[in-house]
mmCIF file of C-alpha atoms in Angstrom:
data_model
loop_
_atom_site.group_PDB
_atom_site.id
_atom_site.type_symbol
_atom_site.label_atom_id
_atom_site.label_comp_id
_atom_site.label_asym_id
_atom_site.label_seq_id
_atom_site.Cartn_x
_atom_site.Cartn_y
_atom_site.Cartn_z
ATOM 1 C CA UNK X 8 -18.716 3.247 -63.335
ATOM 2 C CA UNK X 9 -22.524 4.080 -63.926
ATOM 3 C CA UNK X 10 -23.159 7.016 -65.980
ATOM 4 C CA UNK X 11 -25.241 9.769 -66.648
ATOM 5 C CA UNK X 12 -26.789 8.974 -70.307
ATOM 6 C CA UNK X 13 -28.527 11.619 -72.770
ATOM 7 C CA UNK X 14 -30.052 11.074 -75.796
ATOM 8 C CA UNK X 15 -29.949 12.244 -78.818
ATOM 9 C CA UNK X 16 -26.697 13.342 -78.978
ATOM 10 C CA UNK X 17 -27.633 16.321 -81.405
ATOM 11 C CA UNK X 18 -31.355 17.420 -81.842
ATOM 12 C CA UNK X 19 -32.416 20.135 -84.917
ATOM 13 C CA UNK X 20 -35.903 21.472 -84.898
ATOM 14 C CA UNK X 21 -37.923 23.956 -86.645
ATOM 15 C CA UNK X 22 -38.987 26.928 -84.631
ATOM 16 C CA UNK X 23 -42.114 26.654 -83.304
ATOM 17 C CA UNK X 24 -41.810 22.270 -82.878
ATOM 18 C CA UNK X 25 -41.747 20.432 -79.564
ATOM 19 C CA UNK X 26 -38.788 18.965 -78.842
ATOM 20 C CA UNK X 27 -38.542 15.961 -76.378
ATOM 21 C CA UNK X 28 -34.978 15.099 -74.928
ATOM 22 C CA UNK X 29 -34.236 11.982 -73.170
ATOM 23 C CA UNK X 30 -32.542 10.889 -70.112
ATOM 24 C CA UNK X 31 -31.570 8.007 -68.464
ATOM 25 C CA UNK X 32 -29.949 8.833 -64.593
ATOM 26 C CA UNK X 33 -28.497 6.740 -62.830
ATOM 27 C CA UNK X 34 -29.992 3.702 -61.688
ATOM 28 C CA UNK X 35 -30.222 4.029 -58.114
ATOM 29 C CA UNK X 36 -30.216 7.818 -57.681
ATOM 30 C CA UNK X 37 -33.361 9.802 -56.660
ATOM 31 C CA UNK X 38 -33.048 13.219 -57.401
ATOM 32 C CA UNK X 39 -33.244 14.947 -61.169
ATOM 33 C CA UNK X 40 -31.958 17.981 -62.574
ATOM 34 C CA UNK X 41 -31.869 19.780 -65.990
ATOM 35 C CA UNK X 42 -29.271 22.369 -66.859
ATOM 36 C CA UNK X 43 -28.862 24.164 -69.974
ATOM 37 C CA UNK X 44 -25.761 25.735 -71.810
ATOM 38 C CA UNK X 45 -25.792 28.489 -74.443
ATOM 39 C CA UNK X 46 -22.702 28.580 -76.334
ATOM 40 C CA UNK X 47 -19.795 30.686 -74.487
ATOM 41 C CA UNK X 48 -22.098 31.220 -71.782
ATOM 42 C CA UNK X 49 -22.112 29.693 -68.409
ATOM 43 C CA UNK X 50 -24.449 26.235 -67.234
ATOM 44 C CA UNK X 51 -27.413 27.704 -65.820
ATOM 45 C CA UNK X 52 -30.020 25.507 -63.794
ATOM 46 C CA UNK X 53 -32.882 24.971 -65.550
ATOM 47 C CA UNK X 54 -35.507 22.662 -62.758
ATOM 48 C CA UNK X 55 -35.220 19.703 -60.091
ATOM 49 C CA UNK X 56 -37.275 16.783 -59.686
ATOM 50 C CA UNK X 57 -37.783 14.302 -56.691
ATOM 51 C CA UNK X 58 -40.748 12.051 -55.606
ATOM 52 C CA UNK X 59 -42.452 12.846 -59.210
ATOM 53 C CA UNK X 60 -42.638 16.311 -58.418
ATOM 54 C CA UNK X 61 -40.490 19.872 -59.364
ATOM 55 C CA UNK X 62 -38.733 20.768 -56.329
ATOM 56 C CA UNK X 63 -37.428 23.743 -57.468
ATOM 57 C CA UNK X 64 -37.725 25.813 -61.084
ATOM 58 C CA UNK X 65 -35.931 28.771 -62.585
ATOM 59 C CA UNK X 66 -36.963 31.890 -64.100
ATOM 60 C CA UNK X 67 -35.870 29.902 -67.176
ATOM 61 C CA UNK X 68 -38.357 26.774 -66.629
ATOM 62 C CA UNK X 69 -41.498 28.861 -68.146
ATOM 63 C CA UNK X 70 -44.848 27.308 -69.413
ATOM 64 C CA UNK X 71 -42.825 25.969 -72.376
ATOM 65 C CA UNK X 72 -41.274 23.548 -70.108
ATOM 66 C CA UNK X 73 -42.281 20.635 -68.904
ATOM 67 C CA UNK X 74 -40.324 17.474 -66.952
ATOM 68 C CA UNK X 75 -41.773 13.982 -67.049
ATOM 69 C CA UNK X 76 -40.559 10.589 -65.522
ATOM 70 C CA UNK X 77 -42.942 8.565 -67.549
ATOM 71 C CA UNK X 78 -41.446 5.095 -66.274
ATOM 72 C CA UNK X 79 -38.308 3.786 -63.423
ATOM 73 C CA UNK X 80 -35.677 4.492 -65.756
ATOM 74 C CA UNK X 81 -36.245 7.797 -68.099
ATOM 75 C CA UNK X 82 -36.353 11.381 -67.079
ATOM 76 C CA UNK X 83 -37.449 13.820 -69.798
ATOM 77 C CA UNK X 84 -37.719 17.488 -70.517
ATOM 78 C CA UNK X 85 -40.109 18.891 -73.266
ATOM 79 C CA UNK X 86 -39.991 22.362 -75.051
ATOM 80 C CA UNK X 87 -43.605 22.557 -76.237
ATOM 81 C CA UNK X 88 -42.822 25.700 -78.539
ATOM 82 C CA UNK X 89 -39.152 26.061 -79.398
ATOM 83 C CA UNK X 90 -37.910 29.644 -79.889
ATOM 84 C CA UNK X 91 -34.413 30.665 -81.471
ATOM 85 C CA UNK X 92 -32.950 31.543 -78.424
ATOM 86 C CA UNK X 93 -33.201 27.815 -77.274
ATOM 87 C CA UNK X 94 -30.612 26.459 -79.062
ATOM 88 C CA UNK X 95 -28.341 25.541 -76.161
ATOM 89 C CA UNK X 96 -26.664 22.289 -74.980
ATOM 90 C CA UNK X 97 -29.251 20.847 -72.345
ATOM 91 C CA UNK X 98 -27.320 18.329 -69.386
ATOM 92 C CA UNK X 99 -29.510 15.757 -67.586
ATOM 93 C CA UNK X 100 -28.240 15.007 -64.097
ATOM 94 C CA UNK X 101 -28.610 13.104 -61.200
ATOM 95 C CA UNK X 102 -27.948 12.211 -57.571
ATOM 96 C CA UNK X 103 -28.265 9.915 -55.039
ATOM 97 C CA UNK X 104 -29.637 9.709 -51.556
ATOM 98 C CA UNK X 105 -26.667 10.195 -49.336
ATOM 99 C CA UNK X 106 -25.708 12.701 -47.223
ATOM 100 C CA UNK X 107 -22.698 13.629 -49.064
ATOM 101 C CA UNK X 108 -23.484 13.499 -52.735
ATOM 102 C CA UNK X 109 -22.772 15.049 -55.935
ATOM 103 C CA UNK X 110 -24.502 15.542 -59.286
ATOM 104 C CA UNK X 111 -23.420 13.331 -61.604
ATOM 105 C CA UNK X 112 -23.724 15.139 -65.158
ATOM 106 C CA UNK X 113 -24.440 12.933 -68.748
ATOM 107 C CA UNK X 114 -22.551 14.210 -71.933
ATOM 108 C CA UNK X 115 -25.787 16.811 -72.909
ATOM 109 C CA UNK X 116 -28.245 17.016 -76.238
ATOM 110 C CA UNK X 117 -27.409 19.935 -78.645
ATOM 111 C CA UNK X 118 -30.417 21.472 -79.276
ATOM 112 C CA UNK X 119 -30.459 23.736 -82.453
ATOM 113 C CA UNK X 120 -33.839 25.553 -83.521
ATOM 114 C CA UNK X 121 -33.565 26.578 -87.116
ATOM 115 C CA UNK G 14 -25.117 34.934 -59.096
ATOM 116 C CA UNK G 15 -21.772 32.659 -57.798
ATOM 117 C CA UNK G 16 -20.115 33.042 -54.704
ATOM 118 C CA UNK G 17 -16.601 32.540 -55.723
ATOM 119 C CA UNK G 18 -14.094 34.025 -57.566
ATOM 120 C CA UNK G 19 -11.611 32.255 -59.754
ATOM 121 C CA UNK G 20 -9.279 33.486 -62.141
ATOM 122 C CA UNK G 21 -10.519 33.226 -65.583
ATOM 123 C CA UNK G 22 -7.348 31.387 -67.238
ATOM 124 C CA UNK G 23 -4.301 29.350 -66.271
ATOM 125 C CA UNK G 24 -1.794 27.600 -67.514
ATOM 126 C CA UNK G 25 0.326 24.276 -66.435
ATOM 127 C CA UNK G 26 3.365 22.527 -67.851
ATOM 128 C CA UNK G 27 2.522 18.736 -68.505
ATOM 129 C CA UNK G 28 3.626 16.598 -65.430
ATOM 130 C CA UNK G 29 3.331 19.193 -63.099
ATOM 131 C CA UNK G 30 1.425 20.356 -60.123
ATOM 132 C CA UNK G 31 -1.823 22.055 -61.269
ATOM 133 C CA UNK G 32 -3.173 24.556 -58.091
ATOM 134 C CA UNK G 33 -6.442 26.145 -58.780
ATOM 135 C CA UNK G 34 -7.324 29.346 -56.485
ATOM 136 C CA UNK G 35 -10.768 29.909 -55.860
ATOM 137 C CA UNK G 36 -11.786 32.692 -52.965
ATOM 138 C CA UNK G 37 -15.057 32.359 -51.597
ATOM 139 C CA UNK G 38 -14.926 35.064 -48.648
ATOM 140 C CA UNK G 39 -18.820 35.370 -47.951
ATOM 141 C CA UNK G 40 -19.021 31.108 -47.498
ATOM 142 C CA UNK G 41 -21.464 30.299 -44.341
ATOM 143 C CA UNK G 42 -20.843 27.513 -41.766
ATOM 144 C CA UNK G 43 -23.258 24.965 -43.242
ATOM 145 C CA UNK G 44 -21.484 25.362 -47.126
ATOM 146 C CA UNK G 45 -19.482 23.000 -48.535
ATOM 147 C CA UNK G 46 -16.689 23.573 -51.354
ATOM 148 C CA UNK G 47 -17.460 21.746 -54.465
ATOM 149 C CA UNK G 48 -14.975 21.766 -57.481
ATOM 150 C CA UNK G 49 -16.046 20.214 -60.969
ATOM 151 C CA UNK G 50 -14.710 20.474 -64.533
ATOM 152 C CA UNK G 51 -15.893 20.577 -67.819
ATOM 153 C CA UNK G 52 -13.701 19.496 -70.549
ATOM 154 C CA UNK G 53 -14.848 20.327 -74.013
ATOM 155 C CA UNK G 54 -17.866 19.353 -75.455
ATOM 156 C CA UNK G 55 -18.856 17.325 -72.259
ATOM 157 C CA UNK G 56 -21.158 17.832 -69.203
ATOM 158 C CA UNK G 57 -19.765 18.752 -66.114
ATOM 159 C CA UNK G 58 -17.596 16.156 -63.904
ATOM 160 C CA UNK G 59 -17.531 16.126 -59.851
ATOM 161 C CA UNK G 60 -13.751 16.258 -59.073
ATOM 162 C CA UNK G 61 -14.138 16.895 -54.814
ATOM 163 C CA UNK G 62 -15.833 18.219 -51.983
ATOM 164 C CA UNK G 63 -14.991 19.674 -48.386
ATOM 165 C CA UNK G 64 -16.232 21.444 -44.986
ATOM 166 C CA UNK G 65 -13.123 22.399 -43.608
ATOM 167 C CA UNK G 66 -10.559 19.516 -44.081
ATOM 168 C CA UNK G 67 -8.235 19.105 -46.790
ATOM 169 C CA UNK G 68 -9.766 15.869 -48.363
ATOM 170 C CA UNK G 69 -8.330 13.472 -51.113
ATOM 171 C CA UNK G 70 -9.233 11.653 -53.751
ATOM 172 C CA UNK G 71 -8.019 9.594 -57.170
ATOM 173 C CA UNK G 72 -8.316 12.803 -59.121
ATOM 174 C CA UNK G 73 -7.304 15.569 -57.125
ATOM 175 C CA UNK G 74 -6.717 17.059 -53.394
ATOM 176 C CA UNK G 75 -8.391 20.164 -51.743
ATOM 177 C CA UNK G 76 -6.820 22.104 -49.448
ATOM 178 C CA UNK G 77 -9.391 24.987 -47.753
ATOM 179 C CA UNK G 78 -7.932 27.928 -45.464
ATOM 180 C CA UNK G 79 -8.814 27.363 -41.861
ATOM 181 C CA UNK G 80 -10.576 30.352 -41.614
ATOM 182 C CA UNK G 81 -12.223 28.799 -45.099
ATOM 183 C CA UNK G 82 -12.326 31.748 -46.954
ATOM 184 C CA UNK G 83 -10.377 30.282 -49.849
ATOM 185 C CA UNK G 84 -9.406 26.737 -51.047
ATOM 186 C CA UNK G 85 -7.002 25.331 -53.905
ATOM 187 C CA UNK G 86 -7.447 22.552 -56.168
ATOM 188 C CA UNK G 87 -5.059 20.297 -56.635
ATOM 189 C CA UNK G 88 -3.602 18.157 -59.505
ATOM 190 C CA UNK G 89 -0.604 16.592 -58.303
ATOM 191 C CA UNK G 90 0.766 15.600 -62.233
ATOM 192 C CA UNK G 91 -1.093 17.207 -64.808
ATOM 193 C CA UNK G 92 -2.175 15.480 -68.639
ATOM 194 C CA UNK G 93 -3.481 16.739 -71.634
ATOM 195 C CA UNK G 94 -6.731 15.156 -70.418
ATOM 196 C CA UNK G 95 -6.789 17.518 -67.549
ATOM 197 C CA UNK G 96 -7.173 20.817 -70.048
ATOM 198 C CA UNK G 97 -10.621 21.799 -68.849
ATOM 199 C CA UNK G 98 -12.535 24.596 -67.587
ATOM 200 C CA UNK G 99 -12.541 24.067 -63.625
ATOM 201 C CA UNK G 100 -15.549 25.546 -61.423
ATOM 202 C CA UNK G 101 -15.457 26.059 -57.535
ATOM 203 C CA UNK G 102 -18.781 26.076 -56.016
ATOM 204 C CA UNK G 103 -20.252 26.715 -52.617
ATOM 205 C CA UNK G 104 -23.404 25.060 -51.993
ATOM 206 C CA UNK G 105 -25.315 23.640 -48.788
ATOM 207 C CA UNK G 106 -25.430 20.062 -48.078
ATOM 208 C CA UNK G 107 -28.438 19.288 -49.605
ATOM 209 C CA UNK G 108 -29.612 16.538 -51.924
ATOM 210 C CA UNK G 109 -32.034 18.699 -54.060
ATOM 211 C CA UNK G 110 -29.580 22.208 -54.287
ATOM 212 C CA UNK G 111 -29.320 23.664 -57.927
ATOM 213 C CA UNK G 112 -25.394 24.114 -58.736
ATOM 214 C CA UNK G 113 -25.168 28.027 -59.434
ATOM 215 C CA UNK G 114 -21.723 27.693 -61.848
ATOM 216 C CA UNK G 115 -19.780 30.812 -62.474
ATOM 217 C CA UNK G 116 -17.527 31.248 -65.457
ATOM 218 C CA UNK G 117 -14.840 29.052 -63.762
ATOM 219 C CA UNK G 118 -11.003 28.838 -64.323
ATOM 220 C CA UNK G 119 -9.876 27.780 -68.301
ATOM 221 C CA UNK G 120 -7.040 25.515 -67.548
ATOM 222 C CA UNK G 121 -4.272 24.813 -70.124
ATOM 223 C CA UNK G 122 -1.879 21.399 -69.746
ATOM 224 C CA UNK G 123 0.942 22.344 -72.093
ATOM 225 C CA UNK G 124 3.047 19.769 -73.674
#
């Protein structure tokens, strides 16, 4: 079955470094999302993509943010400035074009800011 | 903030029927239910979705009140595997919605 893949797997950074994380959706699927978990805390939504554009952002998704899909395959999300209260897990997903469809979720970067 | 309400923990013997509550007493015509899990360390797994019919799939069935206020997950013989935390979700039809999670239901298989 085609799957949602994130990478790296586990991402540390110094405060104050961009951080990149990677995403590959999958294959045929059109619409992007990035969601974001801090530890014991709920998955929040973080932004959606479509048609190389945000279709909708959260209060979360500030100027640090930024989503990218550079090329057919890879959809990225970049933390220009990374603060402490980053550290989270971040979960790429992605869905298809039908009427009925569901987001299919990848296995998530941890992202710890030292 | 969510529109349903779950309990926060339950438990299950191994090899047993797993039901899930999940009220959702505000849900409008055009809302689907949507149940996913999470099990440790991993993203977030579609397990179903329904209008208004009970529906059926290779994991699990869903069985929503007729007057749809409520619905019940179900996992006909739990495993191990299945220890997860379980989220119920209302959410239009719509290919580009956010999913708004709440804190979902901690299930625990016991052997």
């Amino acid at each position: 079955e085609p799957e949602v893949t994130q990478t790296p797997s586990h991402q540390v950074t110094q405060m104050g470094q961009e951080v990149i994380l990677r995403c590959v959706p999958i294959s045929n699927h059109l619409y992007f999302y990035w969601y974001r978990q801090i530890l014991g805390q709920k998955v929040e939504f973080l932004v959606s993509f479509y048609n190389n554009e945000i279709s909708e952002k959260s209060e979360i998704f500030d100027d640090q943010f930024s989503v990218e899909r550079p090329d057919g395959s890879n959809f990225t999300l970049k933390i220009r400035s990374t603060k402490l209260e980053d550290s989270a897990m971040y979960f790429c997903a992605s869905s298809d074009d039908t009427l009925e469809t569901a987001q299919h979720f990848g296995d998530g970067t941890r992202l710890s800011i030292l | 903030d969510a529109k349903t309400t779950q309990p926060p923990s339950m438990d299950c013997a191994e090899g047993r029927a797993a039901n899930l509550p999940c009220n959702h007493s505000t849900i409008s015509g055009n809302e689907y239910v949507y149940w996913y899990r999470q099990i440790h360390s991993q993203g977030p797994q579609y397990i179903i979705h329904g209008l208004k019919n009970n529906e059926t799939n290779e994991m699990a069935s869903l069985i929503i009140t007729e007057d749809r206020k409520s619905s019940t997950l179900i996992l006909p013989h739990a495993t191990l595997r299945d220890t997860a935390v379980y989220y119920c979700i209302v959410s239009p039809l719509n290919r580009d919605d956010k999913i708004i999670f709440g804190k979902g239901t901690r299930l625990h298989i016991l052997p």
